[in-house]
């Protein structure tokens, strides 16, 4: 009985030893403990360099957004930043992969008896400094959290670059707009000149062939159609002379309406120009404001009270800045940190934190009304597109005066009535663009039109 047990245990020992040898052969050659420590320190310095690079890159993107340079230069800078954000992301991912591999080796060294657990802890506590009284970050869990924040920051910066690219495209369209408008204005003039030249050529041909023209005698028994036609033309001319004062009055009324519409169009374009000269900022990101960091899962929204759902700036329950300020006022919370127990003023931890949108101090980014005012500029772009419709009325009036086509006056008048109704609808549609402009500009339009 004892012999069978001993032989069985010896067999298990041999199997275990064989498995251990197989595991040892499967493990790649491990570095020495000191060499591994130096590699970890080197990669931690690389992670610190990536942190500094992300900070500098974020500053460059924000400076580019508010830079007062030509759109050609901004477009070139955008191309460089697009490539740089991809390169920086690749560096961070590579650094994280290397650190994960290196931090997985110390347990193997301890299992292989190359170093004891206490010796390794003593060795890893020897943290170098990146600056005076600033130790290098070498904790694996903290490094993972920092790298995750960096990747999220790069994603936000990429979205910001897309917004800047959209702004550059708008600037390009506005710069090319006058040239296209001039081309459209030159086209009718050129067409009129070509028509005038064609008529002059026809008159010259008729004058040259006058000597070769002969009259045509109609048959004696046929009725004199020319006399009948002359009588009809005479009656039509008399009717036209009788109705001429009426048509003249209608034409003068249309001219007055055209002048009023033109004044209204000028005022609308002045409003658009003043709105375009105002600074802008990115819109609030309501879609990508969900909380995904583990240490923020108990954070509450300052406005709707949702816990661990979204950041206060991305709250869709209270989206407007005015309503948010009322909530903060009712809660008697601080406008800089949104906490009611804050000591306020210089004692607030957010006292020297700039607003993300207007870059000013003294309020939290979620309370800033600048994004809503910047959205007014995009609403005004539709007016500029439709204002050119009013020019059509003026061109039709000029053509009417040149052609003396009285029968076309009714058609033109109905067209003018349609344009006038369109102008009123457009004015009412965009009457909420700016409260300051509404009292000064649109009241003037109401009196003119």
JSON list of N, CA and C in Angstrom, two decimals, residues 81-109:
[
{"chain": "A", "resi": 81, "resn": "UNK", "atom": "N", "xyz": [-1.70, 69.76, -38.45]},
{"chain": "A", "resi": 81, "resn": "UNK", "atom": "CA", "xyz": [-2.24, 69.28, -37.18]},
{"chain": "A", "resi": 81, "resn": "UNK", "atom": "C", "xyz": [-2.96, 67.95, -37.33]},
{"chain": "A", "resi": 82, "resn": "UNK", "atom": "N", "xyz": [-3.59, 67.72, -38.47]},
{"chain": "A", "resi": 82, "resn": "UNK", "atom": "CA", "xyz": [-4.24, 66.43, -38.70]},
{"chain": "A", "resi": 82, "resn": "UNK", "atom": "C", "xyz": [-3.23, 65.29, -38.69]},
{"chain": "A", "resi": 83, "resn": "UNK", "atom": "N", "xyz": [-2.10, 65.50, -39.38]},
{"chain": "A", "resi": 83, "resn": "UNK", "atom": "CA", "xyz": [-1.05, 64.47, -39.39]},
{"chain": "A", "resi": 83, "resn": "UNK", "atom": "C", "xyz": [-0.42, 64.32, -38.01]},
{"chain": "A", "resi": 84, "resn": "UNK", "atom": "N", "xyz": [-0.26, 65.43, -37.31]},
{"chain": "A", "resi": 84, "resn": "UNK", "atom": "CA", "xyz": [0.38, 65.38, -36.00]},
{"chain": "A", "resi": 84, "resn": "UNK", "atom": "C", "xyz": [-0.48, 64.67, -34.97]},
{"chain": "A", "resi": 85, "resn": "UNK", "atom": "N", "xyz": [-1.79, 64.84, -35.02]},
{"chain": "A", "resi": 85, "resn": "UNK", "atom": "CA", "xyz": [-2.65, 64.17, -34.04]},
{"chain": "A", "resi": 85, "resn": "UNK", "atom": "C", "xyz": [-2.63, 62.66, -34.26]},
{"chain": "A", "resi": 86, "resn": "UNK", "atom": "N", "xyz": [-2.54, 62.22, -35.52]},
{"chain": "A", "resi": 86, "resn": "UNK", "atom": "CA", "xyz": [-2.42, 60.78, -35.78]},
{"chain": "A", "resi": 86, "resn": "UNK", "atom": "C", "xyz": [-1.09, 60.24, -35.27]},
{"chain": "A", "resi": 87, "resn": "UNK", "atom": "N", "xyz": [-0.02, 60.99, -35.52]},
{"chain": "A", "resi": 87, "resn": "UNK", "atom": "CA", "xyz": [1.30, 60.55, -35.05]},
{"chain": "A", "resi": 87, "resn": "UNK", "atom": "C", "xyz": [1.36, 60.50, -33.53]},
{"chain": "A", "resi": 88, "resn": "UNK", "atom": "N", "xyz": [0.79, 61.50, -32.87]},
{"chain": "A", "resi": 88, "resn": "UNK", "atom": "CA", "xyz": [0.81, 61.54, -31.41]},
{"chain": "A", "resi": 88, "resn": "UNK", "atom": "C", "xyz": [-0.02, 60.41, -30.82]},
{"chain": "A", "resi": 89, "resn": "UNK", "atom": "N", "xyz": [-1.13, 60.10, -31.43]},
{"chain": "A", "resi": 89, "resn": "UNK", "atom": "CA", "xyz": [-1.95, 58.98, -30.96]},
{"chain": "A", "resi": 89, "resn": "UNK", "atom": "C", "xyz": [-1.19, 57.66, -31.09]},
{"chain": "A", "resi": 90, "resn": "UNK", "atom": "N", "xyz": [-0.49, 57.48, -32.20]},
{"chain": "A", "resi": 90, "resn": "UNK", "atom": "CA", "xyz": [0.30, 56.25, -32.39]},
{"chain": "A", "resi": 90, "resn": "UNK", "atom": "C", "xyz": [1.40, 56.14, -31.34]},
{"chain": "A", "resi": 91, "resn": "UNK", "atom": "N", "xyz": [2.04, 57.25, -31.02]},
{"chain": "A", "resi": 91, "resn": "UNK", "atom": "CA", "xyz": [3.08, 57.24, -29.99]},
{"chain": "A", "resi": 91, "resn": "UNK", "atom": "C", "xyz": [2.52, 56.83, -28.63]},
{"chain": "A", "resi": 92, "resn": "UNK", "atom": "N", "xyz": [1.37, 57.37, -28.28]},
{"chain": "A", "resi": 92, "resn": "UNK", "atom": "CA", "xyz": [0.77, 57.05, -26.98]},
{"chain": "A", "resi": 92, "resn": "UNK", "atom": "C", "xyz": [0.37, 55.57, -26.92]},
{"chain": "A", "resi": 93, "resn": "UNK", "atom": "N", "xyz": [-0.22, 55.05, -27.99]},
{"chain": "A", "resi": 93, "resn": "UNK", "atom": "CA", "xyz": [-0.60, 53.64, -28.00]},
{"chain": "A", "resi": 93, "resn": "UNK", "atom": "C", "xyz": [0.62, 52.73, -27.92]},
{"chain": "A", "resi": 94, "resn": "UNK", "atom": "N", "xyz": [1.69, 53.09, -28.62]},
{"chain": "A", "resi": 94, "resn": "UNK", "atom": "CA", "xyz": [2.92, 52.29, -28.55]},
{"chain": "A", "resi": 94, "resn": "UNK", "atom": "C", "xyz": [3.51, 52.33, -27.14]},
{"chain": "A", "resi": 95, "resn": "UNK", "atom": "N", "xyz": [3.51, 53.50, -26.52]},
{"chain": "A", "resi": 95, "resn": "UNK", "atom": "CA", "xyz": [4.05, 53.63, -25.16]},
{"chain": "A", "resi": 95, "resn": "UNK", "atom": "C", "xyz": [3.23, 52.79, -24.17]},
{"chain": "A", "resi": 96, "resn": "UNK", "atom": "N", "xyz": [1.91, 52.80, -24.32]},
{"chain": "A", "resi": 96, "resn": "UNK", "atom": "CA", "xyz": [1.08, 51.99, -23.43]},
{"chain": "A", "resi": 96, "resn": "UNK", "atom": "C", "xyz": [1.34, 50.51, -23.62]},
{"chain": "A", "resi": 97, "resn": "UNK", "atom": "N", "xyz": [1.51, 50.07, -24.86]},
{"chain": "A", "resi": 97, "resn": "UNK", "atom": "CA", "xyz": [1.80, 48.66, -25.11]},
{"chain": "A", "resi": 97, "resn": "UNK", "atom": "C", "xyz": [3.13, 48.23, -24.50]},
{"chain": "A", "resi": 98, "resn": "UNK", "atom": "N", "xyz": [4.16, 49.08, -24.64]},
{"chain": "A", "resi": 98, "resn": "UNK", "atom": "CA", "xyz": [5.46, 48.75, -24.08]},
{"chain": "A", "resi": 98, "resn": "UNK", "atom": "C", "xyz": [5.42, 48.70, -22.55]},
{"chain": "A", "resi": 99, "resn": "UNK", "atom": "N", "xyz": [4.73, 49.65, -21.94]},
{"chain": "A", "resi": 99, "resn": "UNK", "atom": "CA", "xyz": [4.66, 49.66, -20.47]},
{"chain": "A", "resi": 99, "resn": "UNK", "atom": "C", "xyz": [3.89, 48.45, -19.94]},
{"chain": "A", "resi": 100, "resn": "UNK", "atom": "N", "xyz": [2.82, 48.07, -20.62]},
{"chain": "A", "resi": 100, "resn": "UNK", "atom": "CA", "xyz": [2.09, 46.88, -20.18]},
{"chain": "A", "resi": 100, "resn": "UNK", "atom": "C", "xyz": [2.99, 45.64, -20.23]},
{"chain": "A", "resi": 101, "resn": "UNK", "atom": "N", "xyz": [3.77, 45.53, -21.29]},
{"chain": "A", "resi": 101, "resn": "UNK", "atom": "CA", "xyz": [4.68, 44.37, -21.40]},
{"chain": "A", "resi": 101, "resn": "UNK", "atom": "C", "xyz": [5.74, 44.39, -20.31]},
{"chain": "A", "resi": 102, "resn": "UNK", "atom": "N", "xyz": [6.34, 45.56, -20.08]},
{"chain": "A", "resi": 102, "resn": "UNK", "atom": "CA", "xyz": [7.41, 45.65, -19.08]},
{"chain": "A", "resi": 102, "resn": "UNK", "atom": "C", "xyz": [6.89, 45.40, -17.66]},
{"chain": "A", "resi": 103, "resn": "UNK", "atom": "N", "xyz": [5.71, 45.92, -17.34]},
{"chain": "A", "resi": 103, "resn": "UNK", "atom": "CA", "xyz": [5.17, 45.73, -15.99]},
{"chain": "A", "resi": 103, "resn": "UNK", "atom": "C", "xyz": [4.68, 44.29, -15.77]},
{"chain": "A", "resi": 104, "resn": "UNK", "atom": "N", "xyz": [4.54, 43.51, -16.82]},
{"chain": "A", "resi": 104, "resn": "UNK", "atom": "CA", "xyz": [4.17, 42.09, -16.65]},
{"chain": "A", "resi": 104, "resn": "UNK", "atom": "C", "xyz": [5.37, 41.19, -16.39]},
{"chain": "A", "resi": 105, "resn": "UNK", "atom": "N", "xyz": [6.59, 41.70, -16.53]},
{"chain": "A", "resi": 105, "resn": "UNK", "atom": "CA", "xyz": [7.79, 40.87, -16.35]},
{"chain": "A", "resi": 105, "resn": "UNK", "atom": "C", "xyz": [8.23, 40.70, -14.90]},
{"chain": "A", "resi": 106, "resn": "UNK", "atom": "N", "xyz": [8.08, 41.69, -14.01]},
{"chain": "A", "resi": 106, "resn": "UNK", "atom": "CA", "xyz": [8.53, 41.48, -12.62]},
{"chain": "A", "resi": 106, "resn": "UNK", "atom": "C", "xyz": [7.95, 40.24, -11.95]},
{"chain": "A", "resi": 107, "resn": "UNK", "atom": "N", "xyz": [6.64, 39.90, -12.10]},
{"chain": "A", "resi": 107, "resn": "UNK", "atom": "CA", "xyz": [6.17, 38.64, -11.49]},
{"chain": "A", "resi": 107, "resn": "UNK", "atom": "C", "xyz": [6.89, 37.41, -12.03]},
{"chain": "A", "resi": 108, "resn": "UNK", "atom": "N", "xyz": [7.28, 37.44, -13.32]},
{"chain": "A", "resi": 108, "resn": "UNK", "atom": "CA", "xyz": [8.03, 36.30, -13.87]},
{"chain": "A", "resi": 108, "resn": "UNK", "atom": "C", "xyz": [9.43, 36.22, -13.26]},
{"chain": "A", "resi": 109, "resn": "UNK", "atom": "N", "xyz": [10.07, 37.37, -13.08]},
{"chain": "A", "resi": 109, "resn": "UNK", "atom": "CA", "xyz": [11.39, 37.36, -12.44]},
{"chain": "A", "resi": 109, "resn": "UNK", "atom": "C", "xyz": [11.31, 36.83, -11.01]}
]
